[in-house]
Structure formats: structure tokens, C-alpha cells
PDB file of C-alpha atoms in Angstrom:
ATOM      1  CA  MET A   1      -6.284  12.681  22.611  1.00  0.00           C
ATOM      2  CA  HIS A   2      -3.172  11.748  20.670  1.00  0.00           C
ATOM      3  CA  GLY A   3      -2.561  10.223  17.259  1.00  0.00           C
ATOM      4  CA  VAL A   4       0.498   9.575  15.118  1.00  0.00           C
ATOM      5  CA  ILE A   5       0.918  13.310  14.578  1.00  0.00           C
ATOM      6  CA  GLY A   6      -1.651  14.752  16.942  1.00  0.00           C
ATOM      7  CA  VAL A   7      -1.285  16.712  20.119  1.00  0.00           C
ATOM      8  CA  CYS A   8      -4.754  17.557  21.335  1.00  0.00           C
ATOM      9  CA  TYR A   9      -8.281  18.201  20.188  1.00  0.00           C
ATOM     10  CA  LEU A  10     -10.471  21.254  20.714  1.00  0.00           C
ATOM     11  CA  ILE A  11     -14.205  21.402  20.121  1.00  0.00           C
ATOM     12  CA  GLY A  12     -15.878  24.112  18.069  1.00  0.00           C
ATOM     13  CA  HIS A  13     -18.601  24.847  15.514  1.00  0.00           C
ATOM     14  CA  SER A  14     -18.288  25.147  11.750  1.00  0.00           C
ATOM     15  CA  ILE A  15     -19.257  28.652  10.625  1.00  0.00           C
ATOM     16  CA  GLN A  16     -20.569  27.300   7.329  1.00  0.00           C
ATOM     17  CA  THR A  17     -22.679  24.408   8.632  1.00  0.00           C
ATOM     18  CA  ASN A  18     -22.864  25.005  12.411  1.00  0.00           C
ATOM     19  CA  ASP A  19     -21.822  21.356  12.846  1.00  0.00           C
ATOM     20  CA  VAL A  20     -19.786  20.436  15.912  1.00  0.00           C
ATOM     21  CA  VAL A  21     -16.174  19.893  14.847  1.00  0.00           C
ATOM     22  CA  ALA A  22     -12.973  18.615  16.421  1.00  0.00           C
ATOM     23  CA  ILE A  23      -9.852  20.703  15.877  1.00  0.00           C
ATOM     24  CA  LYS A  24      -6.613  18.728  15.853  1.00  0.00           C
ATOM     25  CA  VAL A  25      -3.780  21.005  16.976  1.00  0.00           C
ATOM     26  CA  ILE A  26      -0.165  20.153  16.123  1.00  0.00           C
ATOM     27  CA  ASP A  27       2.713  22.165  17.548  1.00  0.00           C
ATOM     28  CA  LYS A  28       5.297  22.685  14.777  1.00  0.00           C
ATOM     29  CA  LEU A  29       8.208  23.111  17.159  1.00  0.00           C
ATOM     30  CA  ARG A  30       7.389  20.006  19.172  1.00  0.00           C
ATOM     31  CA  PHE A  31       6.552  17.843  16.151  1.00  0.00           C
ATOM     32  CA  SER A  32       8.732  19.388  13.450  1.00  0.00           C
ATOM     33  CA  GLU A  33       9.837  15.958  12.194  1.00  0.00           C
ATOM     34  CA  GLN A  34       6.196  14.983  11.625  1.00  0.00           C
ATOM     35  CA  GLU A  35       5.398  17.661   9.044  1.00  0.00           C
ATOM     36  CA  GLU A  36       5.538  15.162   6.174  1.00  0.00           C
ATOM     37  CA  LYS A  37       2.953  12.963   7.915  1.00  0.00           C
ATOM     38  CA  ILE A  38       0.699  15.959   8.487  1.00  0.00           C
ATOM     39  CA  HIS A  39       0.718  16.916   4.817  1.00  0.00           C
ATOM     40  CA  ARG A  40       0.202  13.277   3.804  1.00  0.00           C
ATOM     41  CA  GLU A  41      -2.853  12.980   6.049  1.00  0.00           C
ATOM     42  CA  VAL A  42      -4.308  16.236   4.726  1.00  0.00           C
ATOM     43  CA  ASP A  43      -3.664  15.327   1.082  1.00  0.00           C
ATOM     44  CA  ILE A  44      -5.303  11.926   1.474  1.00  0.00           C
ATOM     45  CA  LEU A  45      -8.326  13.206   3.386  1.00  0.00           C
ATOM     46  CA  HIS A  46      -8.876  15.853   0.709  1.00  0.00           C
ATOM     47  CA  GLU A  47      -9.037  13.047  -1.859  1.00  0.00           C
ATOM     48  CA  VAL A  48     -11.499  10.756  -0.097  1.00  0.00           C
ATOM     49  CA  VAL A  49     -15.225  11.159   0.481  1.00  0.00           C
ATOM     50  CA  HIS A  50     -16.804   8.160   2.158  1.00  0.00           C
ATOM     51  CA  PRO A  51     -19.106   7.621   5.160  1.00  0.00           C
ATOM     52  CA  GLY A  52     -16.532   5.226   6.620  1.00  0.00           C
ATOM     53  CA  VAL A  53     -13.686   7.789   6.619  1.00  0.00           C
ATOM     54  CA  ILE A  54     -13.457  10.823   8.883  1.00  0.00           C
ATOM     55  CA  LYS A  55     -14.235  14.098   7.124  1.00  0.00           C
ATOM     56  CA  LEU A  56     -11.653  16.883   7.001  1.00  0.00           C
ATOM     57  CA  HIS A  57     -13.364  20.275   6.831  1.00  0.00           C
ATOM     58  CA  ALA A  58     -10.275  22.467   6.587  1.00  0.00           C
ATOM     59  CA  MET A  59      -6.607  22.855   7.482  1.00  0.00           C
ATOM     60  CA  PHE A  60      -4.984  26.066   8.702  1.00  0.00           C
ATOM     61  CA  ASP A  61      -1.225  26.604   8.753  1.00  0.00           C
ATOM     62  CA  THR A  62       0.190  29.247  11.110  1.00  0.00           C
ATOM     63  CA  PRO A  63       3.849  29.949  11.956  1.00  0.00           C
ATOM     64  CA  GLY A  64       3.622  27.888  15.134  1.00  0.00           C
ATOM     65  CA  LYS A  65       0.857  25.351  14.624  1.00  0.00           C
ATOM     66  CA  PHE A  66      -1.224  23.295  12.219  1.00  0.00           C
ATOM     67  CA  TYR A  67      -4.990  23.184  12.788  1.00  0.00           C
ATOM     68  CA  LEU A  68      -6.978  20.346  11.233  1.00  0.00           C
ATOM     69  CA  VAL A  69     -10.737  20.911  11.436  1.00  0.00           C
ATOM     70  CA  MET A  70     -12.512  17.547  11.351  1.00  0.00           C
ATOM     71  CA  GLU A  71     -15.935  16.162  12.073  1.00  0.00           C
ATOM     72  CA  LYS A  72     -16.546  15.486  15.761  1.00  0.00           C
ATOM     73  CA  LEU A  73     -17.202  11.871  16.665  1.00  0.00           C
ATOM     74  CA  HIS A  74     -18.086  10.238  19.953  1.00  0.00           C
ATOM     75  CA  SER A  75     -15.244   7.861  20.810  1.00  0.00           C
ATOM     76  CA  ASP A  76     -13.156   5.051  19.327  1.00  0.00           C
ATOM     77  CA  MET A  77     -13.409   1.285  19.083  1.00  0.00           C
ATOM     78  CA  LEU A  78     -10.795   0.707  21.793  1.00  0.00           C
ATOM     79  CA  GLU A  79     -12.816   2.749  24.287  1.00  0.00           C
ATOM     80  CA  MET A  80     -15.915   0.776  23.323  1.00  0.00           C
ATOM     81  CA  ILE A  81     -14.080  -2.500  24.026  1.00  0.00           C
ATOM     82  CA  LEU A  82     -12.619  -1.344  27.336  1.00  0.00           C
ATOM     83  CA  THR A  83     -15.963  -0.124  28.679  1.00  0.00           C
ATOM     84  CA  ARG A  84     -17.508  -3.570  28.251  1.00  0.00           C
ATOM     85  CA  PRO A  85     -17.487  -5.690  31.448  1.00  0.00           C
ATOM     86  CA  ALA A  86     -15.737  -8.594  29.720  1.00  0.00           C
ATOM     87  CA  LYS A  87     -13.295  -6.251  27.920  1.00  0.00           C
ATOM     88  CA  ARG A  88     -14.503  -7.571  24.578  1.00  0.00           C
ATOM     89  CA  LEU A  89     -17.363  -7.112  22.126  1.00  0.00           C
ATOM     90  CA  ASN A  90     -19.955  -9.752  21.383  1.00  0.00           C
ATOM     91  CA  GLU A  91     -20.077 -11.529  18.031  1.00  0.00           C
ATOM     92  CA  ARG A  92     -22.835  -9.367  16.535  1.00  0.00           C
ATOM     93  CA  GLN A  93     -21.084  -6.127  17.468  1.00  0.00           C
ATOM     94  CA  THR A  94     -17.757  -7.368  16.120  1.00  0.00           C
ATOM     95  CA  LYS A  95     -19.294  -8.424  12.806  1.00  0.00           C
ATOM     96  CA  PHE A  96     -21.146  -5.108  12.487  1.00  0.00           C
ATOM     97  CA  LEU A  97     -18.066  -2.976  13.094  1.00  0.00           C
ATOM     98  CA  ILE A  98     -15.677  -5.103  11.024  1.00  0.00           C
ATOM     99  CA  TYR A  99     -18.061  -5.075   8.062  1.00  0.00           C
ATOM    100  CA  GLN A 100     -18.009  -1.273   8.075  1.00  0.00           C
ATOM    101  CA  ILE A 101     -14.213  -1.207   8.325  1.00  0.00           C
ATOM    102  CA  LEU A 102     -13.967  -3.557   5.341  1.00  0.00           C
ATOM    103  CA  VAL A 103     -16.337  -1.398   3.282  1.00  0.00           C
ATOM    104  CA  ALA A 104     -14.188   1.663   4.005  1.00  0.00           C
ATOM    105  CA  LEU A 105     -11.026  -0.297   3.164  1.00  0.00           C
ATOM    106  CA  ARG A 106     -12.499  -1.440  -0.135  1.00  0.00           C
ATOM    107  CA  TYR A 107     -13.073   2.206  -1.027  1.00  0.00           C
ATOM    108  CA  LEU A 108      -9.567   3.284   0.038  1.00  0.00           C
ATOM    109  CA  HIS A 109      -7.913   0.372  -1.744  1.00  0.00           C
ATOM    110  CA  SER A 110      -9.846   1.162  -4.925  1.00  0.00           C
ATOM    111  CA  LYS A 111      -8.041   4.511  -4.839  1.00  0.00           C
ATOM    112  CA  SER A 112      -4.690   2.769  -4.173  1.00  0.00           C
ATOM    113  CA  ILE A 113      -4.574   4.100  -0.604  1.00  0.00           C
ATOM    114  CA  VAL A 114      -3.331   1.792   2.161  1.00  0.00           C
ATOM    115  CA  HIS A 115      -4.011   3.017   5.693  1.00  0.00           C
ATOM    116  CA  CYS A 116      -0.987   1.214   7.234  1.00  0.00           C
ATOM    117  CA  ASP A 117      -1.981   1.854  10.856  1.00  0.00           C
ATOM    118  CA  LEU A 118      -5.315   0.173  11.428  1.00  0.00           C
ATOM    119  CA  LYS A 119      -6.049  -0.511  15.102  1.00  0.00           C
ATOM    120  CA  PRO A 120      -9.044   0.031  17.405  1.00  0.00           C
ATOM    121  CA  GLU A 121      -7.844   3.524  18.407  1.00  0.00           C
ATOM    122  CA  ASN A 122      -8.034   4.599  14.748  1.00  0.00           C
ATOM    123  CA  VAL A 123     -11.598   3.379  14.273  1.00  0.00           C
ATOM    124  CA  LEU A 124     -13.845   6.196  15.489  1.00  0.00           C
ATOM    125  CA  LEU A 125     -17.493   5.761  16.444  1.00  0.00           C
ATOM    126  CA  ALA A 126     -20.184   8.251  15.483  1.00  0.00           C
ATOM    127  CA  LYS A 127     -22.439   7.643  18.485  1.00  0.00           C
ATOM    128  CA  CYS A 128     -22.542   5.983  21.878  1.00  0.00           C
ATOM    129  CA  GLU A 129     -24.590   2.930  20.973  1.00  0.00           C
ATOM    130  CA  ASP A 130     -24.125  -0.810  20.510  1.00  0.00           C
ATOM    131  CA  PHE A 131     -24.079  -0.639  16.686  1.00  0.00           C
ATOM    132  CA  PRO A 132     -22.577   2.731  15.681  1.00  0.00           C
ATOM    133  CA  GLN A 133     -21.282   4.009  12.355  1.00  0.00           C
ATOM    134  CA  THR A 134     -17.487   3.612  12.197  1.00  0.00           C
ATOM    135  CA  LYS A 135     -15.035   6.005  10.561  1.00  0.00           C
ATOM    136  CA  LEU A 136     -11.338   5.428   9.936  1.00  0.00           C
ATOM    137  CA  CYS A 137      -8.988   8.194  11.059  1.00  0.00           C
ATOM    138  CA  ASP A 138      -5.294   9.038  11.559  1.00  0.00           C
ATOM    139  CA  PHE A 139      -3.848   8.762   8.047  1.00  0.00           C
ATOM    140  CA  GLY A 140      -0.371   9.984   9.000  1.00  0.00           C
ATOM    141  CA  PHE A 141       1.173   6.617   8.073  1.00  0.00           C
ATOM    142  CA  ALA A 142      -0.984   6.033   4.985  1.00  0.00           C
ATOM    143  CA  ARG A 143       0.742   5.211   1.700  1.00  0.00           C
ATOM    144  CA  ILE A 144      -0.191   5.301  -1.955  1.00  0.00           C
ATOM    145  CA  ILE A 145       0.568   2.049  -3.770  1.00  0.00           C
ATOM    146  CA  GLY A 146       3.409   2.739  -6.143  1.00  0.00           C
ATOM    147  CA  GLU A 147       5.282   5.171  -3.899  1.00  0.00           C
ATOM    148  CA  LYS A 148       8.988   4.310  -3.757  1.00  0.00           C
ATOM    149  CA  SER A 149       9.019   4.332   0.033  1.00  0.00           C
ATOM    150  CA  PHE A 150       5.982   2.076   0.363  1.00  0.00           C
ATOM    151  CA  ARG A 151       7.770  -1.252   0.456  1.00  0.00           C
ATOM    152  CA  ARG A 152      11.004  -0.105   2.037  1.00  0.00           C
ATOM    153  CA  SER A 153       9.758   1.629   5.139  1.00  0.00           C
ATOM    154  CA  ILE A 154       8.224   0.217   8.312  1.00  0.00           C
ATOM    155  CA  VAL A 155       5.089   2.119   9.213  1.00  0.00           C
ATOM    156  CA  GLY A 156       2.255   1.541  11.616  1.00  0.00           C
ATOM    157  CA  THR A 157       1.944  -0.146  15.008  1.00  0.00           C
ATOM    158  CA  PRO A 158       4.047  -3.355  15.285  1.00  0.00           C
ATOM    159  CA  ALA A 159       1.391  -5.383  17.119  1.00  0.00           C
ATOM    160  CA  TYR A 160      -0.962  -4.948  14.139  1.00  0.00           C
ATOM    161  CA  LEU A 161       1.533  -5.439  11.302  1.00  0.00           C
ATOM    162  CA  PRO A 162       2.092  -8.624   9.240  1.00  0.00           C
ATOM    163  CA  PRO A 163       5.438 -10.489   9.332  1.00  0.00           C
ATOM    164  CA  GLU A 164       6.524  -9.204   5.914  1.00  0.00           C
ATOM    165  CA  ALA A 165       6.289  -5.638   7.179  1.00  0.00           C
ATOM    166  CA  LEU A 166       8.452  -6.329  10.233  1.00  0.00           C
ATOM    167  CA  LYS A 167      11.206  -8.534   8.817  1.00  0.00           C
ATOM    168  CA  PRO A 168      13.638  -6.670   6.517  1.00  0.00           C
ATOM    169  CA  GLU A 169      14.432  -9.742   4.405  1.00  0.00           C
ATOM    170  CA  LEU A 170      10.750 -10.406   3.700  1.00  0.00           C
ATOM    171  CA  ARG A 171       9.973  -6.726   3.161  1.00  0.00           C
ATOM    172  CA  LEU A 172      12.724  -6.322   0.574  1.00  0.00           C
ATOM    173  CA  GLU A 173      11.962  -9.650  -1.136  1.00  0.00           C
ATOM    174  CA  LYS A 174       8.165  -9.541  -1.284  1.00  0.00           C
ATOM    175  CA  GLY A 175       7.154  -6.084  -0.168  1.00  0.00           C
ATOM    176  CA  TYR A 176       3.585  -5.532   0.963  1.00  0.00           C
ATOM    177  CA  ASN A 177       0.477  -3.824  -0.352  1.00  0.00           C
ATOM    178  CA  ARG A 178      -3.246  -3.784   0.425  1.00  0.00           C
ATOM    179  CA  SER A 179      -2.801  -7.036   2.332  1.00  0.00           C
ATOM    180  CA  LEU A 180      -1.160  -5.046   5.140  1.00  0.00           C
ATOM    181  CA  ASP A 181      -4.527  -3.497   6.024  1.00  0.00           C
ATOM    182  CA  MET A 182      -6.272  -6.860   5.783  1.00  0.00           C
ATOM    183  CA  TRP A 183      -3.852  -8.403   8.290  1.00  0.00           C
ATOM    184  CA  SER A 184      -4.407  -5.473  10.641  1.00  0.00           C
ATOM    185  CA  CYS A 185      -8.155  -5.913  10.301  1.00  0.00           C
ATOM    186  CA  GLY A 186      -7.764  -9.559  11.313  1.00  0.00           C
ATOM    187  CA  VAL A 187      -5.862  -8.490  14.435  1.00  0.00           C
ATOM    188  CA  ILE A 188      -8.655  -6.025  15.247  1.00  0.00           C
ATOM    189  CA  ILE A 189     -11.152  -8.902  15.119  1.00  0.00           C
ATOM    190  CA  TYR A 190      -8.987 -10.861  17.531  1.00  0.00           C
ATOM    191  CA  VAL A 191      -8.543  -7.904  19.852  1.00  0.00           C
ATOM    192  CA  SER A 192     -12.241  -6.997  19.791  1.00  0.00           C
ATOM    193  CA  TYR A 193     -13.804 -10.378  20.229  1.00  0.00           C
ATOM    194  CA  VAL A 194     -11.289 -12.726  21.787  1.00  0.00           C
ATOM    195  CA  ILE A 195      -8.759 -11.485  24.292  1.00  0.00           C
ATOM    196  CA  MET A 196      -8.390  -7.734  24.758  1.00  0.00           C
ATOM    197  CA  ALA A 197      -7.399  -7.960  28.419  1.00  0.00           C
ATOM    198  CA  SER A 198      -4.333 -10.146  27.882  1.00  0.00           C
ATOM    199  CA  LEU A 199      -3.189  -8.126  24.856  1.00  0.00           C
ATOM    200  CA  LEU A 200      -3.138  -5.012  26.991  1.00  0.00           C
ATOM    201  CA  LEU A 201      -0.728  -6.746  29.351  1.00  0.00           C
ATOM    202  CA  VAL A 202       1.575  -7.789  26.497  1.00  0.00           C
ATOM    203  CA  PHE A 203       1.571  -4.603  24.395  1.00  0.00           C
TER     204      PHE A 203
END
């Protein structure tokens, strides 16, 4: 599996709780330019405690690698969509999952955290079932409202970003804030329920 800053995942057990965990391994030499994103993700995950956000158990820093120990989940929303015969979710499933995403976003936004890279791959599912608990992950692009770089930089996946985040003149004039995540959430609804197959051909 790969994320913004990820390389691969290993599976293990927490010594303290005996829970199954996923260990995200990042090679420092291969991803040296991503160190800032790694520390941002760790700092943010240490600050948040919510059932709709993936839990970070620990982070270990060695000379060659970073190890992020996180809760182990089943799959992601994109995989759930692609395994459906019609390559889309039904209305009830879409509403159920989107509601959970919005609840998690409300919590993050209350703490002035904007995810900035919402997409089905970054919505993890706790179990293999039709109506699973969702958890947001991959906070390497996340920003805190008020950071100087927040409105100047382009972050996230272009297909899920609003126009003001992609066009320099709009970004400099108006900037963007929590609404960035809300736009991305709207695209997720479209991708999940309407036309996943054709989007895969375009993007």
C-alpha cells in the first residue's frame, strides 16, 4: 500500500494491548524530501482522538527509516467501490459512509485542521461489510488554518480539489479553508454513487 508519504505496511501486534496494528514504513533515503509531511502527519494524529480518524499508536525514528504504528483496518472506500459489480455504491451505503466522513470532518475543522487530500483511498473501512465504520487517514498534506503556507501552496489530489485551489489567481485572491475538504467530500459522493468507472478512465 502507498500513501502520500508511505512505502509499505507490515502487520504486527501491539505489546501493550495485543491489538493487530499496521506499521507504515518510510525509507528516509528514498523519501528524504517528504520528512516534513511525515512529521506533520505524526503531529496531527497525536492531537486528534476520534472514532472517525485513524489511531496512531507510536512513531519510531531510526537512522534509515520511520515506523508509524497505526491501527489495522480492513480496506479503503475505493476498494469497496471497485469490488461492487456496478463499480458504485448504492444510495444507502453512500449516505452512511458520507455521514461518517462529515462527522470526522466536523471534529477536525473544530480543531482548525483541514485534511486537504480527501479521496476514497484515504477513507479506510474498519470491517468488510456493507455499512462499516470509516476512518480518515493519510494526513501528510493536512494543514492548520492560519499557517502561512496554507493559502499559497497547492496540496492534495487535483481531481478532488476545488477551482480556487488549482488556479493561482483565485488562490492568491481568495485563498481557501475548510471549504476545500467539503468540495472534496462532494467529489467523493459523485465518485461513489454516480460514475466511478468513467472517472477511472479520465484520471
